Each structure stands twice: as structure tokens, then as C-alpha cells.
Short mmCIF file of C-alpha atoms in Angstrom, two decimals:
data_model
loop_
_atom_site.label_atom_id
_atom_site.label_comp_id
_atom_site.label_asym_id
_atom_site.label_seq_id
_atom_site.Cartn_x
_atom_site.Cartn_y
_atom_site.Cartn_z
CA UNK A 84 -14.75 -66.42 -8.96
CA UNK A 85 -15.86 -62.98 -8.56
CA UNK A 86 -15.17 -62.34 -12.47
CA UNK A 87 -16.95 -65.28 -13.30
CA UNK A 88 -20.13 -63.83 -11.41
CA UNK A 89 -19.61 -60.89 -13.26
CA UNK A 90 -19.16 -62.23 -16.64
CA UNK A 91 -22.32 -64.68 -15.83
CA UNK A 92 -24.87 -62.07 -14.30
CA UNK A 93 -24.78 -64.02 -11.06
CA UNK A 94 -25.16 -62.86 -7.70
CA UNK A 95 -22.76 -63.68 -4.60
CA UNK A 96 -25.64 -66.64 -3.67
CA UNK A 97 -25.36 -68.41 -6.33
CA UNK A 98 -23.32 -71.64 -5.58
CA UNK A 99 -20.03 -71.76 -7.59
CA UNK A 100 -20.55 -75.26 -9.28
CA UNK A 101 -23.82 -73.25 -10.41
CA UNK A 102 -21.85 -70.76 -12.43
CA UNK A 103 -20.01 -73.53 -14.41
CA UNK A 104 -21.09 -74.58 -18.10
CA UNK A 105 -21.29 -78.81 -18.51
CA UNK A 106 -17.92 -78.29 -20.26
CA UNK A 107 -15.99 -76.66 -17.76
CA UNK A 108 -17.53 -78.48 -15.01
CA UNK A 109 -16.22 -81.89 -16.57
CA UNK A 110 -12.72 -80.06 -16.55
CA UNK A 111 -13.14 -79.25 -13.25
CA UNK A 112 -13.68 -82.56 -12.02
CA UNK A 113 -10.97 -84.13 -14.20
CA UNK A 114 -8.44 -81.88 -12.22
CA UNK A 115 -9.85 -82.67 -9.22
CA UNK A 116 -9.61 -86.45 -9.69
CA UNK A 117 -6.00 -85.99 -10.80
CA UNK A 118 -5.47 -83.67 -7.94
CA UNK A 119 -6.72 -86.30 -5.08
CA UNK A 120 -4.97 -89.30 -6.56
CA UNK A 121 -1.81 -86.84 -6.43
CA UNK A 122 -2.46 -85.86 -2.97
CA UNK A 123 -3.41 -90.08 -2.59
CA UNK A 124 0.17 -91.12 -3.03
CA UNK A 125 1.69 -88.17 -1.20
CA UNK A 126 3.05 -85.85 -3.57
CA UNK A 127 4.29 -82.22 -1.90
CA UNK A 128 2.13 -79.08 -3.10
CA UNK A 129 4.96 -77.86 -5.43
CA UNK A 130 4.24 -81.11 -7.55
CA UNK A 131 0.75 -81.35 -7.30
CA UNK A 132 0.77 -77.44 -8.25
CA UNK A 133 3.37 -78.14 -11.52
CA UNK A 134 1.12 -81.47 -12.31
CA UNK A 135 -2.10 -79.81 -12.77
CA UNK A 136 -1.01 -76.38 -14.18
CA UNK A 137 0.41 -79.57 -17.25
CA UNK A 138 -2.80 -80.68 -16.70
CA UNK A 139 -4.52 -77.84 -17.71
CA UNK A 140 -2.26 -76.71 -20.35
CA UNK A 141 -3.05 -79.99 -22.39
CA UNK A 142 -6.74 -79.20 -21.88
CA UNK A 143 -6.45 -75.78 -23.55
CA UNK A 144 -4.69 -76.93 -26.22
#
């Protein structure tokens, strides 16, 4: 986060979700959904962690 206030000009008051373009806020949110309904039906942390790193690779590519 603190590189992202760097690279954005923003100071440490700035709320975090305010530093995020539409774009990367949407991704955001699609992790977090997938991360919840993970967490939902009781997956461990290792699984959830592997989950949305593949998550997040298929958004990058």
C-alpha cells in the first residue's frame, strides 16, 4: 500500500479503496467475492491462498 501512495501522490489519509483506479477496484472485488465464497464452504488458508494467487494469474494474463 505504501508504494501505491507513493506512485499515486497520496498521503497516509487517504482511504485505500481511494487510491484504486475503476479497473483495479473491480479486480479487487472479484477476488474478494471468490475469496468469501472460499472461506463460505470452509476451505483452509493454504487453498484459499493457492485459489486466488490462480485467480489473479488469469486476470493478468
Amino acid at each position: 500500500m505504501k508504494q501505491l501512495r507513493q506512485e499515486r501522490a497520496a498521503g497516509t489519509k487517504a482511504p485505500a479503496a481511494d487510491l484504486y483506479t475503476a479497473a483495479e477496484q473491480a479486480d479487487y472485488q472479484r477476488l474478494e467475492r471468490g475469496t468469501i465464497a472460499l472461506m463460505d464452504i470452509g476451505q483452509t488458508y493454504e487453498q484459499i491462498k493457492a485459489a486466488v494467487l490462480a485467480m489473479n494469474a488469469v486476470a493478468t494474463s
